PDB file of C-alpha atoms in Angstrom:
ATOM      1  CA  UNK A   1      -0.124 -46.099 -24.575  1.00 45.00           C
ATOM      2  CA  UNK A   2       0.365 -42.668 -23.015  1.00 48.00           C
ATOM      3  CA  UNK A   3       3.396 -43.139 -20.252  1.00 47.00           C
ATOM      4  CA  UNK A   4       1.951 -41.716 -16.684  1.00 46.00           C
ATOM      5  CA  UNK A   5       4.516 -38.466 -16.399  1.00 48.00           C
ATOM      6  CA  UNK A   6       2.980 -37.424 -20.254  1.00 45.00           C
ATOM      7  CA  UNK A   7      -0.266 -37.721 -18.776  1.00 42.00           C
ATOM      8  CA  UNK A   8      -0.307 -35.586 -15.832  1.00 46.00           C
ATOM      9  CA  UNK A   9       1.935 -32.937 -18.164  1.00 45.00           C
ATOM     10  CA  UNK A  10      -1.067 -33.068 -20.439  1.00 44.00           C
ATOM     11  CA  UNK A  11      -3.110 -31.976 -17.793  1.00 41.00           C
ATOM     12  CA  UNK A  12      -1.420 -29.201 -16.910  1.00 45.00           C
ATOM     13  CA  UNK A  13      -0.694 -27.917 -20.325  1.00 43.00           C
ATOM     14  CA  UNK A  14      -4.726 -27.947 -21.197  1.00 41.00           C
ATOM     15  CA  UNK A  15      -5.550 -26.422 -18.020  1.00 42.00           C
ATOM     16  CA  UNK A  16      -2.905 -23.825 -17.823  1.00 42.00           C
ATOM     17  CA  UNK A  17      -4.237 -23.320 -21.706  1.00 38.00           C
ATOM     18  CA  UNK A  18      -7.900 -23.174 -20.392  1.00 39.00           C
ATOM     19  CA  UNK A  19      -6.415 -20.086 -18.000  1.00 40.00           C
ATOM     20  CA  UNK A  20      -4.622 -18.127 -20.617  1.00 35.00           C
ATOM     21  CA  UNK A  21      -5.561 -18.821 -23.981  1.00 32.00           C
ATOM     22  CA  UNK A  22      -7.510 -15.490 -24.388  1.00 30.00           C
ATOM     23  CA  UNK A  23      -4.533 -13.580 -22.652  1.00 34.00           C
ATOM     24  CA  UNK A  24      -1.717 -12.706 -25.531  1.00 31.00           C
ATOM     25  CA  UNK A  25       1.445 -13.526 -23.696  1.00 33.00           C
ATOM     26  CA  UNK A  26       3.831 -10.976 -22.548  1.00 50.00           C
ATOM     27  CA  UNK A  27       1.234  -8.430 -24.016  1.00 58.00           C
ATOM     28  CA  UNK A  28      -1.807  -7.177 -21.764  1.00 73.00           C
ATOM     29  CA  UNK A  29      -4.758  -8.485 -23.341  1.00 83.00           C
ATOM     30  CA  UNK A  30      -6.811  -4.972 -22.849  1.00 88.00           C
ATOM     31  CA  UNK A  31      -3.846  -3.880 -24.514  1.00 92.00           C
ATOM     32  CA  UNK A  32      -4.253  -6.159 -27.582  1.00 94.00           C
ATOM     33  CA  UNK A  33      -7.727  -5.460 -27.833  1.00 94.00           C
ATOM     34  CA  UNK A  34      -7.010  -1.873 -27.596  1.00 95.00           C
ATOM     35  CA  UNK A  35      -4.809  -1.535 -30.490  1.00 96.00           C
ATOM     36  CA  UNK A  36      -6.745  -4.051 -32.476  1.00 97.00           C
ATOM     37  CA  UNK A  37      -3.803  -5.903 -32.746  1.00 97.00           C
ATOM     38  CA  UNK A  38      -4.069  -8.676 -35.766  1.00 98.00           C
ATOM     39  CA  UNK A  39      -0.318 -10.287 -35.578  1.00 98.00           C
ATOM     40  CA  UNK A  40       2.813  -9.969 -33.464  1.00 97.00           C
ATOM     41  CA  UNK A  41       6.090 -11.163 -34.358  1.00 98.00           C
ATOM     42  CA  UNK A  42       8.509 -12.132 -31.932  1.00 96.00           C
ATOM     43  CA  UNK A  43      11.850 -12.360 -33.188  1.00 96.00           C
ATOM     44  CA  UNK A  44      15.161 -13.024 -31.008  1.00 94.00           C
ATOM     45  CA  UNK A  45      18.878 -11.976 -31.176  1.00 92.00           C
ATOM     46  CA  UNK A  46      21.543 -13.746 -29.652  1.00 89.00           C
ATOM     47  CA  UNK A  47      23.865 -10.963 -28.219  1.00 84.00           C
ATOM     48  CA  UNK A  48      25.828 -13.996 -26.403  1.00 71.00           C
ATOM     49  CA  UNK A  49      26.740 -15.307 -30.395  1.00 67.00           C
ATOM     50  CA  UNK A  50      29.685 -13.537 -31.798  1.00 66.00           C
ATOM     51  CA  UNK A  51      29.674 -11.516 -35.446  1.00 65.00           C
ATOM     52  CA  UNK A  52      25.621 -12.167 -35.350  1.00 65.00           C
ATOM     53  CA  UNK A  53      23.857  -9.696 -37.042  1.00 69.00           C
ATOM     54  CA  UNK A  54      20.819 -10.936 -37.714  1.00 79.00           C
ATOM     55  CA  UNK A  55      17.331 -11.632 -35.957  1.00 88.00           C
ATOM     56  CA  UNK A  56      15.426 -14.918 -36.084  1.00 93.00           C
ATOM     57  CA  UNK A  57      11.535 -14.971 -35.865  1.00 95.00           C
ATOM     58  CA  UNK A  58      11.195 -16.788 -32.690  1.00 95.00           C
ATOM     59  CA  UNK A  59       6.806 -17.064 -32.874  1.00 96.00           C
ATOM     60  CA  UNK A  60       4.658 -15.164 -34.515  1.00 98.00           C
ATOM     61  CA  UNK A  61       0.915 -14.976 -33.114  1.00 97.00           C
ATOM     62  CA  UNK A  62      -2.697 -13.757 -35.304  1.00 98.00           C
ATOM     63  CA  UNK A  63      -5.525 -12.432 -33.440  1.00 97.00           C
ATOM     64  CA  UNK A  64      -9.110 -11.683 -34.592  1.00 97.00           C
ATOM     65  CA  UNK A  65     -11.410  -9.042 -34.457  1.00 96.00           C
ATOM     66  CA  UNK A  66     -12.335 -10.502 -30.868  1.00 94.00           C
ATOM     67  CA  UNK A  67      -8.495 -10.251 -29.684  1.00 95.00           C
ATOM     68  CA  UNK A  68      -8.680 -14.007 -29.418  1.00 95.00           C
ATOM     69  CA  UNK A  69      -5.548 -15.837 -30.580  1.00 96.00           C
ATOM     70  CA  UNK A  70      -6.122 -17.696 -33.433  1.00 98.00           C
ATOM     71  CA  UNK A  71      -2.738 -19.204 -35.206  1.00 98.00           C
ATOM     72  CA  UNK A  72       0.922 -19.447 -32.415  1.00 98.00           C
ATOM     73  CA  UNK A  73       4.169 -20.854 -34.410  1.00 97.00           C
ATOM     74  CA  UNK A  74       7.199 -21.103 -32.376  1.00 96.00           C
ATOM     75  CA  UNK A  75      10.651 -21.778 -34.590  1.00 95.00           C
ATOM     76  CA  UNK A  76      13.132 -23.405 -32.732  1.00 90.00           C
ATOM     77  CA  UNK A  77      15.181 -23.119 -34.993  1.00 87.00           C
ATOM     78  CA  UNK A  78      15.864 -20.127 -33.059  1.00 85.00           C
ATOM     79  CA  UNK A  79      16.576 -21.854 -30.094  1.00 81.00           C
ATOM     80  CA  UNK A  80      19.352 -24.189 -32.356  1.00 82.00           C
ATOM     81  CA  UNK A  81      17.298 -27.415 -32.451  1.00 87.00           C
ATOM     82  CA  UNK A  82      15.806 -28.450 -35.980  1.00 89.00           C
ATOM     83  CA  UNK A  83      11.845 -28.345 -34.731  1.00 93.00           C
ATOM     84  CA  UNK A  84       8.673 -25.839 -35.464  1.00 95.00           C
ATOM     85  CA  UNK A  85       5.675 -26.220 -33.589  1.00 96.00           C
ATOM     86  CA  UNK A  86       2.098 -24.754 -34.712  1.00 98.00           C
ATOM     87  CA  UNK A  87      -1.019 -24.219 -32.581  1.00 98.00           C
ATOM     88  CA  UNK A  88      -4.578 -23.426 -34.834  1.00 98.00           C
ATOM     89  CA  UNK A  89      -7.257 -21.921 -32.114  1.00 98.00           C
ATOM     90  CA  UNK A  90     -11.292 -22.173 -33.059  1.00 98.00           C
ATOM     91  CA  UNK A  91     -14.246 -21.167 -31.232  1.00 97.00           C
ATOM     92  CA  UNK A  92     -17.701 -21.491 -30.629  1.00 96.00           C
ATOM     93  CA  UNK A  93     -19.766 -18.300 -28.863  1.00 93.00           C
ATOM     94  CA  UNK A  94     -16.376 -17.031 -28.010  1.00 92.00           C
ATOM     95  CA  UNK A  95     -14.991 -20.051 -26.224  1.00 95.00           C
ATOM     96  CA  UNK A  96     -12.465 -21.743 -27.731  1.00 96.00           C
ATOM     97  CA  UNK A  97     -13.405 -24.697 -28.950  1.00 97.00           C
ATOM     98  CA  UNK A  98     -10.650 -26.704 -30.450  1.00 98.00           C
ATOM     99  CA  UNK A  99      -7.287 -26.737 -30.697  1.00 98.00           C
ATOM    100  CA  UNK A 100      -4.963 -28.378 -32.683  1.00 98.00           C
ATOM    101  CA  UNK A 101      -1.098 -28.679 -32.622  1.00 97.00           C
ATOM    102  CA  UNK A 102       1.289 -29.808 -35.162  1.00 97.00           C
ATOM    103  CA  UNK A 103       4.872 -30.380 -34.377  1.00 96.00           C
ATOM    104  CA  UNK A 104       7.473 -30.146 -37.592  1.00 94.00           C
ATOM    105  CA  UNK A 105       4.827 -30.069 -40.089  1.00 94.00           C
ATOM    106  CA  UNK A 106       2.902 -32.865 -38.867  1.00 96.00           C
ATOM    107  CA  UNK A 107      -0.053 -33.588 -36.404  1.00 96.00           C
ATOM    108  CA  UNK A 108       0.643 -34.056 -32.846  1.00 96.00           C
ATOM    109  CA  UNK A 109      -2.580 -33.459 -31.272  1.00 97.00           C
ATOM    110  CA  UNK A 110      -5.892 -31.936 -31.147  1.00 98.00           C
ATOM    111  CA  UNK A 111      -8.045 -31.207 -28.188  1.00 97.00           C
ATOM    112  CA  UNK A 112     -12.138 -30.660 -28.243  1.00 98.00           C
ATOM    113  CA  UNK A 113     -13.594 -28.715 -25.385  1.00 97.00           C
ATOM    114  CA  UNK A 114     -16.973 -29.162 -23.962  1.00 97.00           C
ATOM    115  CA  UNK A 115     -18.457 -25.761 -21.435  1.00 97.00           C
ATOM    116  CA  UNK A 116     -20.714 -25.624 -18.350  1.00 95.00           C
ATOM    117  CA  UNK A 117     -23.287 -22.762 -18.300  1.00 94.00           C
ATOM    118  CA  UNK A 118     -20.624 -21.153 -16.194  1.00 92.00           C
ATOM    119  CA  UNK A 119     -18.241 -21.248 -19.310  1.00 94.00           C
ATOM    120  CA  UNK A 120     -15.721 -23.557 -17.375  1.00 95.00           C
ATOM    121  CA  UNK A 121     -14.061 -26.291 -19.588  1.00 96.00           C
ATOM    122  CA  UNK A 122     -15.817 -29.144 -18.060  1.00 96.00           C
ATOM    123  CA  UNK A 123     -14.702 -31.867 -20.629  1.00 97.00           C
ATOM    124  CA  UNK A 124     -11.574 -31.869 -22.719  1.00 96.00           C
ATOM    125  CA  UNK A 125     -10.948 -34.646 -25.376  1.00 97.00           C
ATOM    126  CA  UNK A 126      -7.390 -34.895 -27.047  1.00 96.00           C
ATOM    127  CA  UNK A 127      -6.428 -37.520 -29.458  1.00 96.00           C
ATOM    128  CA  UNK A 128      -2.449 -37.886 -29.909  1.00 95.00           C
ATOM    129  CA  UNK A 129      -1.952 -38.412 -34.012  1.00 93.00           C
ATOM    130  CA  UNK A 130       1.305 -40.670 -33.672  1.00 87.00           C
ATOM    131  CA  UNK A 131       0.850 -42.835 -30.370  1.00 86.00           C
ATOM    132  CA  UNK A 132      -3.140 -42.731 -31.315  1.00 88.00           C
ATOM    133  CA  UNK A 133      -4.278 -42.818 -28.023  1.00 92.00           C
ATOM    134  CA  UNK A 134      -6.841 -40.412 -26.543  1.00 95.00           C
ATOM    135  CA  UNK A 135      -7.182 -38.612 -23.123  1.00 94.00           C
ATOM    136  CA  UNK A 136     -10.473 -37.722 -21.902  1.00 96.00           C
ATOM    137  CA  UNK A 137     -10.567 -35.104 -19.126  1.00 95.00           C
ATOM    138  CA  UNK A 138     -13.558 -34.415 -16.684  1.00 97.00           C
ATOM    139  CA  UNK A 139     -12.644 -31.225 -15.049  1.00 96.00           C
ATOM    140  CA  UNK A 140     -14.813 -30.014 -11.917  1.00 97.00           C
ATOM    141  CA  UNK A 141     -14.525 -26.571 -10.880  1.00 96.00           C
ATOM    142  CA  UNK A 142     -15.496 -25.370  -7.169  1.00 96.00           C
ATOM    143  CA  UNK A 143     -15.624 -21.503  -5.900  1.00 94.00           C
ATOM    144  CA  UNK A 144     -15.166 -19.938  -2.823  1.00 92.00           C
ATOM    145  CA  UNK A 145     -18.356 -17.303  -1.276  1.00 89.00           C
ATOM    146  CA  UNK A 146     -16.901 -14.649  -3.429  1.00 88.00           C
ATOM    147  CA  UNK A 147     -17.315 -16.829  -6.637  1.00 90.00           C
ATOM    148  CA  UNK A 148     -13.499 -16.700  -6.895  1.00 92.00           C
ATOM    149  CA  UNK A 149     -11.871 -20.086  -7.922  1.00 93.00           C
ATOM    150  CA  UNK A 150     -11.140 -21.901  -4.870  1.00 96.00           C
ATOM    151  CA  UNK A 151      -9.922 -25.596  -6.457  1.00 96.00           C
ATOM    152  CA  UNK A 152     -10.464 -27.523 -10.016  1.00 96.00           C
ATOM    153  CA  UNK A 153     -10.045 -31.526 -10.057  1.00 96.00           C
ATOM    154  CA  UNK A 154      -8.899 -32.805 -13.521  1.00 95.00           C
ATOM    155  CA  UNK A 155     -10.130 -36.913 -13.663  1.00 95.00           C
ATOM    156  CA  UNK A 156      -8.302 -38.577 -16.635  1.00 92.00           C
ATOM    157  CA  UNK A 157      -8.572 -41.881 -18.505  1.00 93.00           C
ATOM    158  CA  UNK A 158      -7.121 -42.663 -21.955  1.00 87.00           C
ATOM    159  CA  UNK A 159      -7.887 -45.628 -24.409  1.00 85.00           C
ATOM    160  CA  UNK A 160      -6.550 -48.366 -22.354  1.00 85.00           C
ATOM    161  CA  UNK A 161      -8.315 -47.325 -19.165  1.00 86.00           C
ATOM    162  CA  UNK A 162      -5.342 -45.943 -17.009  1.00 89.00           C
ATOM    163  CA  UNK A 163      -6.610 -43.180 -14.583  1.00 91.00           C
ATOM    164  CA  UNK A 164      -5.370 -40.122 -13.189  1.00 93.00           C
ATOM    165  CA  UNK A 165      -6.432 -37.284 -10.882  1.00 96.00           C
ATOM    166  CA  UNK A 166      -4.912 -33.886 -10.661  1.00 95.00           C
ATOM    167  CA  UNK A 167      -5.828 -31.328  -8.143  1.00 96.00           C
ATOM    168  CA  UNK A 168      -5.572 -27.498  -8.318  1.00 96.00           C
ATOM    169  CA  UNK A 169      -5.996 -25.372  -4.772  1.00 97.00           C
ATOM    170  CA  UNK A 170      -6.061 -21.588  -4.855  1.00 96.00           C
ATOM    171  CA  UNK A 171      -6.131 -18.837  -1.917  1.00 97.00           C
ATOM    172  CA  UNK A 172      -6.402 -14.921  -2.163  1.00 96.00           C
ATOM    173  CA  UNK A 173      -6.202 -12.325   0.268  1.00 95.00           C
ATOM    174  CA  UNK A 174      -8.311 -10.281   1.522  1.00 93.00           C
ATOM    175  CA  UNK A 175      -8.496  -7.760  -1.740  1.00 93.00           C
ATOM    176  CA  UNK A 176      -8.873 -11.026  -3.524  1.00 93.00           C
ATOM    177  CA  UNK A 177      -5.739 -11.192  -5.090  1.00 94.00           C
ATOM    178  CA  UNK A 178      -4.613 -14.843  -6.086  1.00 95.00           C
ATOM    179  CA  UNK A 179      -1.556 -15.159  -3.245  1.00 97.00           C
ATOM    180  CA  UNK A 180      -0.787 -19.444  -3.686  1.00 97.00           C
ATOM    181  CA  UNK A 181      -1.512 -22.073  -5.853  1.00 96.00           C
ATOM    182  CA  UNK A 182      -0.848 -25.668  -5.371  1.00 97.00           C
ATOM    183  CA  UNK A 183      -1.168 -28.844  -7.152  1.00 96.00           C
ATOM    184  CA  UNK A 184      -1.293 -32.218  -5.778  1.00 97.00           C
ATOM    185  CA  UNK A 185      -1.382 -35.526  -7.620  1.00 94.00           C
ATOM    186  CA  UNK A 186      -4.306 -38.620  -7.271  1.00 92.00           C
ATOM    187  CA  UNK A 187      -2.496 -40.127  -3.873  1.00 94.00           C
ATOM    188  CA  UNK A 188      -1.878 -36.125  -2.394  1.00 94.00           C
ATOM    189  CA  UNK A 189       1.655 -35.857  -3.289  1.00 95.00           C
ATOM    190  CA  UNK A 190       2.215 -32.015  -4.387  1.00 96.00           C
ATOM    191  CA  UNK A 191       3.798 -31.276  -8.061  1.00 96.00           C
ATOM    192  CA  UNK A 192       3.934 -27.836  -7.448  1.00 96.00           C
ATOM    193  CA  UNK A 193       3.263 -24.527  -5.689  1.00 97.00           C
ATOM    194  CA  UNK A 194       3.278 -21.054  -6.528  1.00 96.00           C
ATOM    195  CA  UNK A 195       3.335 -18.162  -4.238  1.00 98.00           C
ATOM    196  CA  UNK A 196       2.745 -14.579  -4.492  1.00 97.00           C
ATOM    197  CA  UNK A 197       4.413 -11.853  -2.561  1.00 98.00           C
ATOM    198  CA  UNK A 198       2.333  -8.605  -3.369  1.00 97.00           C
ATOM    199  CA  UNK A 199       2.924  -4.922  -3.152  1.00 97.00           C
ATOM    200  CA  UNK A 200      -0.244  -2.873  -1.021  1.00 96.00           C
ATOM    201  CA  UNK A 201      -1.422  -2.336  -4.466  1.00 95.00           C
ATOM    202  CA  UNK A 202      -1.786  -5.697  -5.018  1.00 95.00           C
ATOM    203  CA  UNK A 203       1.233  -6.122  -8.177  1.00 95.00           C
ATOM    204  CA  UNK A 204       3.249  -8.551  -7.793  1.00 96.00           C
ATOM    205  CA  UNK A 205       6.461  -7.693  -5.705  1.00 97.00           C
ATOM    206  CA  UNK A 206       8.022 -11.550  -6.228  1.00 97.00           C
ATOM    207  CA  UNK A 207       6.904 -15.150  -6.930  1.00 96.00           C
ATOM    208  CA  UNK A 208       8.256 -18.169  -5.542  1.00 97.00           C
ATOM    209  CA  UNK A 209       7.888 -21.397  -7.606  1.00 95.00           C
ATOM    210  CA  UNK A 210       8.752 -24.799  -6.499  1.00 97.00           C
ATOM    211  CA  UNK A 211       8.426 -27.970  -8.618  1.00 95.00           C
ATOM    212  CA  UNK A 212       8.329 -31.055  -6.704  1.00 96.00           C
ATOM    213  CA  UNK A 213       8.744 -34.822  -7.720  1.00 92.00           C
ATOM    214  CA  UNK A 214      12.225 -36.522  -9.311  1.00 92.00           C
ATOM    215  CA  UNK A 215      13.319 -33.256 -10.589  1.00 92.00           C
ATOM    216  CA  UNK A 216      12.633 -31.035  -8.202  1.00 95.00           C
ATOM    217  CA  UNK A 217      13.514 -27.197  -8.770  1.00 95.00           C
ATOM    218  CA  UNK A 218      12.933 -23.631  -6.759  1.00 96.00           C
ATOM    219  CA  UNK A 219      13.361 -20.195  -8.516  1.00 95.00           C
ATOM    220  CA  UNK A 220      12.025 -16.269  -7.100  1.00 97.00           C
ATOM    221  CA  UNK A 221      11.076 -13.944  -9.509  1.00 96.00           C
ATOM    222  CA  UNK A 222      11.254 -10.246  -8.105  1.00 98.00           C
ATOM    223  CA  UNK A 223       9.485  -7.510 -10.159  1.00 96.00           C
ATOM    224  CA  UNK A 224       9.880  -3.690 -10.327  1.00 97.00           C
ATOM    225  CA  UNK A 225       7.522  -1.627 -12.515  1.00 96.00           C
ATOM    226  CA  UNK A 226       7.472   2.213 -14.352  1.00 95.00           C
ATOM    227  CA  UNK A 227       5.184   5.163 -13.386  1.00 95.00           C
ATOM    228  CA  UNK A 228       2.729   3.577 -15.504  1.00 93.00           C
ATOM    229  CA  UNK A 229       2.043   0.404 -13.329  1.00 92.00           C
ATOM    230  CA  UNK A 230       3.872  -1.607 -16.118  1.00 94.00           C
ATOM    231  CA  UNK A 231       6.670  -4.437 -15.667  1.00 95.00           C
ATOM    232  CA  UNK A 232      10.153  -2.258 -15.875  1.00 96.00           C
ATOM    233  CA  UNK A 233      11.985  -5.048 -14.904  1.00 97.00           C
ATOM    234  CA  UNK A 234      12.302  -8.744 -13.387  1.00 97.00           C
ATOM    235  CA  UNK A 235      15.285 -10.878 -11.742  1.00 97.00           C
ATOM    236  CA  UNK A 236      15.154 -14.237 -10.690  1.00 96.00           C
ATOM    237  CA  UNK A 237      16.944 -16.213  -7.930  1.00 95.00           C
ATOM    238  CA  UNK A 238      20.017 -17.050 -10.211  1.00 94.00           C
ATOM    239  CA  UNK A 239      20.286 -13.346 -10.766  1.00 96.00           C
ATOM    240  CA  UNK A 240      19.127 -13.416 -14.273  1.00 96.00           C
ATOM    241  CA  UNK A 241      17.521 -10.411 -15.510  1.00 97.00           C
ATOM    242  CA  UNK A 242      15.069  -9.008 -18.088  1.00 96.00           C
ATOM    243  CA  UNK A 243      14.618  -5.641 -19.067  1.00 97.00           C
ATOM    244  CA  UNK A 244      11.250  -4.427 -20.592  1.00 96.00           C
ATOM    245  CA  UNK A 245      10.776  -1.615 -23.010  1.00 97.00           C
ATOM    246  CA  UNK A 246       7.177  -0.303 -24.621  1.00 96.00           C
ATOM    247  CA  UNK A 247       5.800   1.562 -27.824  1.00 96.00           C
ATOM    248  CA  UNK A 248       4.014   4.663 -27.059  1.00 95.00           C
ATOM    249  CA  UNK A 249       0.855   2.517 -27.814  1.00 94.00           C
ATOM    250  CA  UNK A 250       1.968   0.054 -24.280  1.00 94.00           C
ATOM    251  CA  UNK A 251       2.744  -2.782 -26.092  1.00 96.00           C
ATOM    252  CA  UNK A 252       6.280  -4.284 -25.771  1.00 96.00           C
ATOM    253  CA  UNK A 253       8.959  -3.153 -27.625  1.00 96.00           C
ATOM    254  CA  UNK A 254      11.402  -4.983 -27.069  1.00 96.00           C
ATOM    255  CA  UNK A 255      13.032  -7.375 -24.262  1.00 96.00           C
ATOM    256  CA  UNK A 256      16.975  -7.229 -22.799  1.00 96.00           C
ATOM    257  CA  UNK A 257      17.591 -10.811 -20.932  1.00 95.00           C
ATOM    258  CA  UNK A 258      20.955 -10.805 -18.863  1.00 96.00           C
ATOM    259  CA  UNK A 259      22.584 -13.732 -17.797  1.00 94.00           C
ATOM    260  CA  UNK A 260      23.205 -14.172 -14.068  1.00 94.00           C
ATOM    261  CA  UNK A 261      27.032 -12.468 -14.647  1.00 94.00           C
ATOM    262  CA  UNK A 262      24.995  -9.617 -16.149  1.00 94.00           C
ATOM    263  CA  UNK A 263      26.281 -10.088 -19.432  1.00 93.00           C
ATOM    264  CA  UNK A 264      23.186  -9.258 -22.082  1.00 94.00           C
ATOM    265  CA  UNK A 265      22.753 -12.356 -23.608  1.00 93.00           C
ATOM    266  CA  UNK A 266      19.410 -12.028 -25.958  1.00 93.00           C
ATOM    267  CA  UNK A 267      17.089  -9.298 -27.346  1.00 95.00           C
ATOM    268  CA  UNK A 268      13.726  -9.592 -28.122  1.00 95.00           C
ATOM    269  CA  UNK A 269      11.900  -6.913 -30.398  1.00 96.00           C
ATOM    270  CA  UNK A 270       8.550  -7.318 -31.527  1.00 97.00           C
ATOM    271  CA  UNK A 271       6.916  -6.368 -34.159  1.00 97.00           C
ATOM    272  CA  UNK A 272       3.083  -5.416 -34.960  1.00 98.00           C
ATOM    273  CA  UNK A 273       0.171  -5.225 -37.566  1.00 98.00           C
ATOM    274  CA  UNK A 274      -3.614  -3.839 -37.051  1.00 98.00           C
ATOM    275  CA  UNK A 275      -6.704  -5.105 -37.845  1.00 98.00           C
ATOM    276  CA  UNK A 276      -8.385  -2.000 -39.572  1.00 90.00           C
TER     277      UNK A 276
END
């Protein structure tokens, strides 16, 4: 049986997927699509570790033709803990249909969506290999006048009947940026809000994210960007910093992070092949 907390962190995994799955993380998707990128390779180096000299390959990422992710592995090897994890992407009429994870080699779980004629994820069914239990999600989706995304419900029930209710709210301003979203669980009680501070432009200038419940945390994220409208940098609340460096083609380069004495503490270069 699937314990409450995994439940609701299910639901915000496969909805946070449903919102970014065609977006190539830390890489503009117009971007990807532009360069017909095929793979990325992520690899970090621990500054922080004395006498290291070599780079491990943190994730590496395929893309098809459509710039749709297709294949994510993260090592953690990386990280120093003994664990791989592996995400396989299909679709159907360019939506993705199915997803499956496996976690050191072996399966951990596979979702199956089901679309509205409005090509939001309306049903999502996700069988856990090792507990073998199964979540069923019925997600309803409601917009505002301006068809933008005003709040999505997620209702939950898995094998043995327990239920659960999730609640996304979003508001813009009045150029229709996304300025705060919040999430509340099935008796009201928030999990979690994000806010956006934005420039007249409408880039980000910070964001403020606050996690509630038994754990709860609070970190700002302030942003400054090049000439080109890209991210040049970001620092957070505990005065951590990252540092963000491009090819001539926009895509990253590489990645400083600093820790919050300013000492650089990893590197992260990436590396690129082309579809032809």
């Amino acid at each position: 049986m699937l314990h409450k907390k995994m439940i609701k962190q299910g639901i915000f995994g496969l909805l946070m997927l449903l919102s970014f799955t065609l977006k190539a993380q830390q890489n503009d998707t117009s971007l990807i699509r532009k360069n017909k990128v095929a793979t990325v390779h992520k690899y970090q180096f621990v500054h922080a570790f004395e006498g290291n000299k070599d780079a491990c390959l943190l994730e590496f990422k395929k893309f098809n033709r459509l710039s749709a992710i297709t294949f994510h592995r993260t090592d953690m090897k990386c990280m120093g803990w003994n664990n791989s994890e592996e995400k396989f992407y299909t679709y159907e009429n360019g939506l993705l249909g199915s997803l499956e994870i496996r976690r050191d080699n072996r399966p951990y779980a596979r979702s199956v969506f089901k679309y509205n004629d409005a090509k939001d994820p309306i049903q999502i069914t996700t069988h856990y290999a090792e507990m073998k239990d199964t979540l069923l999600s019925f997600n309803e989706f409601y917009r505002n006048s301006k068809n933008k995304l005003d709040s999505t419900i997620a209702r939950r029930v898995n094998n043995s009947g327990k239920k659960s209710l999730i609640k996304s709210s979003y508001r813009y301003d009045k150029k229709k940026n996304l300025v705060q979203e919040y999430i509340t669980d099935e008796s009201g009680a928030p999990l979690s809000m994000v806010i956006y501070d934005r420039l007249p432009d409408g880039k980000i200038k910070n964001r403020d994210i606050t996690i509630y419940g038994e754990k709860p945390n609070f970190k700002q994220i302030y942003y400054e960007y090049d000439q080109k409208d890209r991210v040049l940098s970001t620092i957070d609340s505990q005065n951590r910093k990252q540092l963000f460096f491009y090819n001539e083609n926009g895509l990253l380069n590489n990645v400083y992070t600093y820790n919050g004495n300013g000492d650089l503490e990893v590197e992260f270069l990436f590396k690129y092949t082309y579809h032809e």
